[in-house]
Every structure is written in structure tokens, then in C-alpha cells.
Coordinates of C-alpha atoms in Angstrom, one line a residue:
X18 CA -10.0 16.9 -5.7
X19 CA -12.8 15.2 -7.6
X20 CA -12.8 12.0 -9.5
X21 CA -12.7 13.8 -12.8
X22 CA -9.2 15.7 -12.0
X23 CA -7.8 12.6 -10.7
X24 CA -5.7 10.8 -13.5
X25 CA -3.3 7.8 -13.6
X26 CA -0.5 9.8 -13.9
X27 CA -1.2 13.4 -11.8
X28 CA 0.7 12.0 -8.2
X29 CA 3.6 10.8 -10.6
X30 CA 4.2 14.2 -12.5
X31 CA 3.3 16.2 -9.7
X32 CA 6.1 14.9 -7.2
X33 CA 8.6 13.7 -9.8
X34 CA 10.9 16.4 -9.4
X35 CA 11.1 15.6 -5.3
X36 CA 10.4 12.2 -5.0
X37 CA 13.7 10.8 -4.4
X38 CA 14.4 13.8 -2.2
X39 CA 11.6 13.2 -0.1
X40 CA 11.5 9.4 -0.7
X41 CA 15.6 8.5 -0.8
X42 CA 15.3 6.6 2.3
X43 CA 12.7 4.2 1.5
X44 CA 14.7 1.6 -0.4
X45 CA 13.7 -1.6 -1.8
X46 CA 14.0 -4.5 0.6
X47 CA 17.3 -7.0 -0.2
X48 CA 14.7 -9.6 0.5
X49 CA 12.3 -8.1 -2.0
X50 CA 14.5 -8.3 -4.6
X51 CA 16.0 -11.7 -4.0
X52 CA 12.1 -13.2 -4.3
X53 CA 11.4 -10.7 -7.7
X54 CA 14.6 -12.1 -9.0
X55 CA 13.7 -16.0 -7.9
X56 CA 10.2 -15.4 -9.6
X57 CA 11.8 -13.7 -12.9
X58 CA 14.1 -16.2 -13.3
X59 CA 16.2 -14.8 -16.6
X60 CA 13.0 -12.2 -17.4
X61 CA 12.5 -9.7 -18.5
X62 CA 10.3 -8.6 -15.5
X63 CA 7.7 -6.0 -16.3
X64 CA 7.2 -3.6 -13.3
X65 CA 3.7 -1.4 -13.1
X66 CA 4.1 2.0 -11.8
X67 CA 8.0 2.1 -11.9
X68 CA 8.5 6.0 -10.8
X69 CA 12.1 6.7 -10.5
X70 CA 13.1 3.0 -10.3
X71 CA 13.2 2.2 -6.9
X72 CA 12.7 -1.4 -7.3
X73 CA 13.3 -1.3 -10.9
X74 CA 16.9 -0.3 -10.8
X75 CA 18.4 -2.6 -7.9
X76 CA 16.7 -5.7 -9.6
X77 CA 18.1 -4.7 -13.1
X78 CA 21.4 -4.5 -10.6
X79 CA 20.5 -8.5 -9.3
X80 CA 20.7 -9.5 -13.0
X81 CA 17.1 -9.5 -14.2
X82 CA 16.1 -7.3 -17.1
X83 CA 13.5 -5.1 -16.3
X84 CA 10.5 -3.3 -18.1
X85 CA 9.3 -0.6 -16.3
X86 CA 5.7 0.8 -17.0
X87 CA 4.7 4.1 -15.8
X88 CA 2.1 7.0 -16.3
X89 CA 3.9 10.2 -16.2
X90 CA 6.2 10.8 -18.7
X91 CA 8.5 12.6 -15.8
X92 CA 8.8 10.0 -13.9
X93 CA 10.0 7.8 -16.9
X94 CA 12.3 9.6 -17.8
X95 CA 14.0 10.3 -14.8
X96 CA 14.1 6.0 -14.8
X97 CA 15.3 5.8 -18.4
X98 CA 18.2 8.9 -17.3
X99 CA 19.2 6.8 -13.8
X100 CA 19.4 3.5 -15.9
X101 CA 21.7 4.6 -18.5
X102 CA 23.7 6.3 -16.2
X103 CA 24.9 2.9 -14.5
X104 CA 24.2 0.9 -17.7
X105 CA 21.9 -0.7 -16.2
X106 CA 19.0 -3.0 -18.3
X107 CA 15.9 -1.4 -18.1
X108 CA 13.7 -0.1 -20.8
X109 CA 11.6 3.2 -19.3
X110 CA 7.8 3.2 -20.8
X111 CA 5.7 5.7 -20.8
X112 CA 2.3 3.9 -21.0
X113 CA -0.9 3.8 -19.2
X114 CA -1.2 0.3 -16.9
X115 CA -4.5 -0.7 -18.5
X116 CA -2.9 -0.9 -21.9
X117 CA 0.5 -2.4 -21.8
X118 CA 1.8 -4.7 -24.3
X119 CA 5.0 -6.9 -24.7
X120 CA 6.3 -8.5 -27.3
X121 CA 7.0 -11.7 -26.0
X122 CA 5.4 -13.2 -22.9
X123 CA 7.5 -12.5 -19.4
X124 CA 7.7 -14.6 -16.7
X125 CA 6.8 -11.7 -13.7
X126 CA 4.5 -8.9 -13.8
X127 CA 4.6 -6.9 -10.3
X128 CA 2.6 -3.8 -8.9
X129 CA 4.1 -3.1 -5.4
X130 CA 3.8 -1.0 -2.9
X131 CA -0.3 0.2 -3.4
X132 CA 0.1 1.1 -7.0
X133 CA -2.5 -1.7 -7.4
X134 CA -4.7 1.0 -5.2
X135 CA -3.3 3.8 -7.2
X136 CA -5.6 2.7 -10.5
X137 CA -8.2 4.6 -9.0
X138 CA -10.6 2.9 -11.1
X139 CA -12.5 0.0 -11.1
X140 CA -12.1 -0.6 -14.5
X141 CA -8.7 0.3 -15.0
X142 CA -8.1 -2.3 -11.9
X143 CA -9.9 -5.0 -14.4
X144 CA -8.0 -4.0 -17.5
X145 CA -4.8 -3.9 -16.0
X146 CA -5.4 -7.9 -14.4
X147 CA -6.5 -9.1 -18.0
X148 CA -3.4 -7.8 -19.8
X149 CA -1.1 -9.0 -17.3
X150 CA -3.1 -12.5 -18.0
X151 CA -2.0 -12.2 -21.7
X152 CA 1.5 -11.1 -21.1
X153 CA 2.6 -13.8 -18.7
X154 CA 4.1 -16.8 -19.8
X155 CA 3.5 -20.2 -19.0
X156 CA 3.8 -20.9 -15.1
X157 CA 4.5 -17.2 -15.0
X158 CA 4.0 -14.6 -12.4
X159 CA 1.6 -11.5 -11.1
X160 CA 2.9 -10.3 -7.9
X161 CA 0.7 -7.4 -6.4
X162 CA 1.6 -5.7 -2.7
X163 CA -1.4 -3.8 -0.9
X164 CA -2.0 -2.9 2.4
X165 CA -5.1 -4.6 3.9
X166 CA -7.8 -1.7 4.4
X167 CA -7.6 -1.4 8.1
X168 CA -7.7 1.7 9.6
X169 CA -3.8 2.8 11.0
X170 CA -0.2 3.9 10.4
X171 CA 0.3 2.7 6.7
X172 CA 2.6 -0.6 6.8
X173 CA 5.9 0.4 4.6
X174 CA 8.3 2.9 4.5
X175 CA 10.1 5.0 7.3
X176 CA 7.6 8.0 6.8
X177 CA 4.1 6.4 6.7
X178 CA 0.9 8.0 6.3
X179 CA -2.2 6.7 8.0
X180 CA -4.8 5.1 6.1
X181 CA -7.6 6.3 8.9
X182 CA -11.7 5.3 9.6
X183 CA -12.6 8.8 8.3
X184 CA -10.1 12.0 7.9
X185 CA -6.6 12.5 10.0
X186 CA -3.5 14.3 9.5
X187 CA -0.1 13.0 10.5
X188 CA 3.6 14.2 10.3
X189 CA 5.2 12.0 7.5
X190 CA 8.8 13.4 7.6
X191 CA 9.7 16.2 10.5
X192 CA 14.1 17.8 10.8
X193 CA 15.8 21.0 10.5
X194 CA 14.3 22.2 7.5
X195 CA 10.9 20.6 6.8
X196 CA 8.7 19.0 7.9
X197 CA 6.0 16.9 5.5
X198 CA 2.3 16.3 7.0
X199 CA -0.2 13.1 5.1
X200 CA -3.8 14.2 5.0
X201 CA -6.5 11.9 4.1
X202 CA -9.8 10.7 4.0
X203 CA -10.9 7.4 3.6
X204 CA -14.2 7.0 2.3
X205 CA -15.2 3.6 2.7
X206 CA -18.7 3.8 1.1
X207 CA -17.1 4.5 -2.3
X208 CA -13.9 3.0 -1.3
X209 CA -11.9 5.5 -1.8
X210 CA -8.5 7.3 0.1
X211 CA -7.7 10.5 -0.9
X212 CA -4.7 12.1 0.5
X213 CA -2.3 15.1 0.4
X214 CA 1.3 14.9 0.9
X215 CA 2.1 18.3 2.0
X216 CA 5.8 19.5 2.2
X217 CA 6.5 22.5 4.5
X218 CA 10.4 24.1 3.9
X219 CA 11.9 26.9 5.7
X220 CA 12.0 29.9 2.5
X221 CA 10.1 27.7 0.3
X222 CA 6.4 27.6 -1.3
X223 CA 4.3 25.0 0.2
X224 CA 4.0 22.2 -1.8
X225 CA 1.0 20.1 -2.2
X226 CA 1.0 16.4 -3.7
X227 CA -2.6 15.2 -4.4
X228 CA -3.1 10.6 -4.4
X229 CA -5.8 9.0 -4.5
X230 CA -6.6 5.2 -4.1
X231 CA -9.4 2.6 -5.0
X232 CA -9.1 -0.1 -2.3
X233 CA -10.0 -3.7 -1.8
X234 CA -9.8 -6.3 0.7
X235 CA -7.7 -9.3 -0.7
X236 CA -10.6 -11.5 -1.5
X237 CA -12.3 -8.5 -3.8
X238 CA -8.7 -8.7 -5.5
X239 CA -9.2 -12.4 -5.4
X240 CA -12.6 -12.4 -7.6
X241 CA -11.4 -9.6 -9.9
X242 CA -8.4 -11.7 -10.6
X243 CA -9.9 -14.8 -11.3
X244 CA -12.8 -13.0 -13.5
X245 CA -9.3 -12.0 -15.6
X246 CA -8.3 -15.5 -16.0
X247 CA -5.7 -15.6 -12.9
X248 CA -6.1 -17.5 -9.8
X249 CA -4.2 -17.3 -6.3
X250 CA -1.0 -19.2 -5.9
X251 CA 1.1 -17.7 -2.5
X252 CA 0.0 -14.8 -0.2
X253 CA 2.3 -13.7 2.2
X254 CA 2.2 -11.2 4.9
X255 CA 5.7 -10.0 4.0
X256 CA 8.3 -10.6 1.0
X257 CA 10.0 -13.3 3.5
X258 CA 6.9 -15.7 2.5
X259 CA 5.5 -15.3 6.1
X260 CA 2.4 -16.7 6.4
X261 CA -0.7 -14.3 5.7
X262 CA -3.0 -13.4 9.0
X263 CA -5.9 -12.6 7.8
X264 CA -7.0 -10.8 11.1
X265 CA -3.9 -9.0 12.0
X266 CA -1.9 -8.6 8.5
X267 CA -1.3 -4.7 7.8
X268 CA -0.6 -5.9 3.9
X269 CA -0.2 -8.7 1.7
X270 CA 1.6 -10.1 -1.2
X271 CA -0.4 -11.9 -3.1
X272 CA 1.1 -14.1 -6.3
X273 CA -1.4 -14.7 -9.4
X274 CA -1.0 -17.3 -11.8
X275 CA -2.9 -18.1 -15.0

């Protein structure tokens, strides 16, 4: 897979129709939510890279009206489908992260879980920082969740992949049925980690599910953040507020402010 193929919204419409198949047991943390909700206050929150809503939906659920932005249009409207089903407040865009717009300033904008990483762009990375710097409110909040670039199992979920030094393959999932293997390649020149999320089932085509990422270390987030107009207020090593290790933390949540 080459740069040029690679688009904002190809892993999003290639695995909508299985992601919660694959992904159903990777559920948002309560503790997550409770600090999205404290940091939204009444909202509306905007979420970037909202997929099938698995943040999205149980923070609607907590009370705080959600905007979820996503690139592929399948992925959006499995969200929008899912939200009116339980009445739920959330509005489903289908809109590219670079060029979101709200009407009104918001008090939270969040990226978690690596979509920051998933703009595989350096650009887009900029663009999506400087709109979130317009759309925020006063004393409002950008709350982006990365893993720190450090070669190992990949630090959420109950599948990871590997984010390795140079190229490894893994077994994500493994029962009965199927078993799903992570190939990637990191390639730490260009910065970039491409991957396969390959899906093996018993009577069933192999499927293939191409990502790729455009990683930083939290400081090169740092400096394109304050180049947008945002500067650093909390970084935590884990949505509990623990304190951030610089030398040991396997991701961070880091909290931008204008």
C-alpha cells in the first residue's frame, strides 16, 4: 500500500461492515467516559473519527450531546442507525477531520484511541489542530489519546497489535472459528506504521484490512499544537489522570487548551 492509495477514510469503509464483530469487546472505559463527560460539561462534545460509536454512543448515554465526525460514509451511518435506535443524542457527520465546522463553539473536541495517528498526513495533522483551535470555546477542551512510539504490544484493547522496531506479525484474535493476525511495519525514518488486520474464518474469503499511521512522540504533538494556537494543560498516562512517565508510558492523554 502506497501513500497515494492511502486515504482518510479507506480503514473506516473497508472494515465497517465487521468492525463491531471483530471489535465488540473493546468497550469504552467507565472511567473514560466519566472524564469526557466532566470535560464536556453540558456540550455538545465533538468526537474525531467516531466509527460505529464506541465512545460516542455510551457518552451521549452519560448525558452529554455528542457530534461525531468521521471519514467513511459507512461508518457514519452505521453511528447515525445505532443512535436513533436507542434515541440517543448524537448527530453522525460524514466529513473529513481537516475541515470540520460547528456552528457554535463546544467545550470538548477528542481524538482517541490513535486516530490522531490515523491522519496520515502531516498536514492534515496541522489542519485538524487549527480547526479544533477555532471550534473550542472559552476554557474549552482538545483531548487527544496516542500511544508513545515505542516499539511493543500496542497499549489498548483486548486484541492488540504490536507497533514493532521494523516488521512483525502477531495473532490479534485466535477461537473456534477465526483467528485474526496484525501485520506491520514501522518505518521510523518517514514515520510511518503500516499494518494489515487480516481475518482468517473457517469457509470464508480471507479478509484484508489495510491502516496506516503518521506518528509522533508527545513533544512533536506538543509543537504542532502550539504552532495551532493550543498549548498543554494535563497529560496523563491513563484516563484516571495518572501521572505521565515519560520513560515507561505506553500512551498518553494529552489535554490542549487555547
Amino acid at each position: 500500500m502506497t501513500a497515494d492509495h492511502y486515504q482518510e477514510s479507506t480503514y473506516g469503509d473497508a472494515i465497517a461492515d465487521t468492525y463491531d464483530d471483530l471489535y465488540g469487546t473493546f468497550v469504552a472505559d467507565p472511567i473514560q467516559i466519566k472524564m469526557l463527560a466532566h470535560l464536556a460539561g453540558d456540550g455538545p462534545a465533538v468526537e474525531i473519527g467516531s466509527g460505529t460509536g464506541r465512545v460516542a454512543l455510551p457518552l451521549a448515554r452519560a448525558g452529554v450531546p455528542v457530534v461525531g465526525i468521521d471519514a467513511s460514509g459507512e461508518m457514519t451511518r452505521q453511528l447515525h442507525r445505532s443512535a436513533v435506535a436507542e434515541g440517543l443524542a448524537v448527530t453522525a457527520v460524514e466529513a473529513d477531520a481537516a475541515s470540520f465546522t460547528v456552528a457554535d463553539p463546544v467545550p470538548l473536541i477528542y481524538a482517541v484511541f490513535n486516530t490522531f495517528f490515523l491522519l496520515a498526513d502531516r498536514d492534515v495533522q496541522a489542519q485538524l489542530l487549527s480547526q479544533a483551535a477555532k471550534a473550542l470555546g472559552d476554557g474549552g477542551s482538545l483531548v487527544l489519546e496516542t500511544f508513545v512510539p515505542r516499539p511493543g504490544r500496542l497499549p489498548d484493547g483486548p486484541h492488540p497489535g504490536v507497533f514493532p522496531a521494523d516488521s512483525a506479525v502477531v495473532v490479534k484474535q485466535r477461537s473456534t472459528g477465526h483467528v485474526v493476525l496484525f501485520a506491520a511495519t514501522n518505518t521510523p525514518t518517514a514515520r510511518t506504521f503500516d499494518y494489515h488486520e487480516i481475518v482468517l474464518a473457517d469457509g470464508a474469503p480471507v479478509r484484508m484490512y489495510p491502516g496506516r499511521m503518521l506518528y509522533l512522540w508527545p513533544e512533536e504533538i506538543d509543537a504542532l499544537a502550539a504552532a495551532a494556537g493550543l498549548r498543554l494543560a494535563y497529560r496523563w498516562g491513563d484516563w484516571d489522570a495518572t501521572a505521565y512517565d515519560p520513560n515507561t508510558a505506553r500512551k498518553h492523554i494529552s489535554v490542549y487548551r487555547r
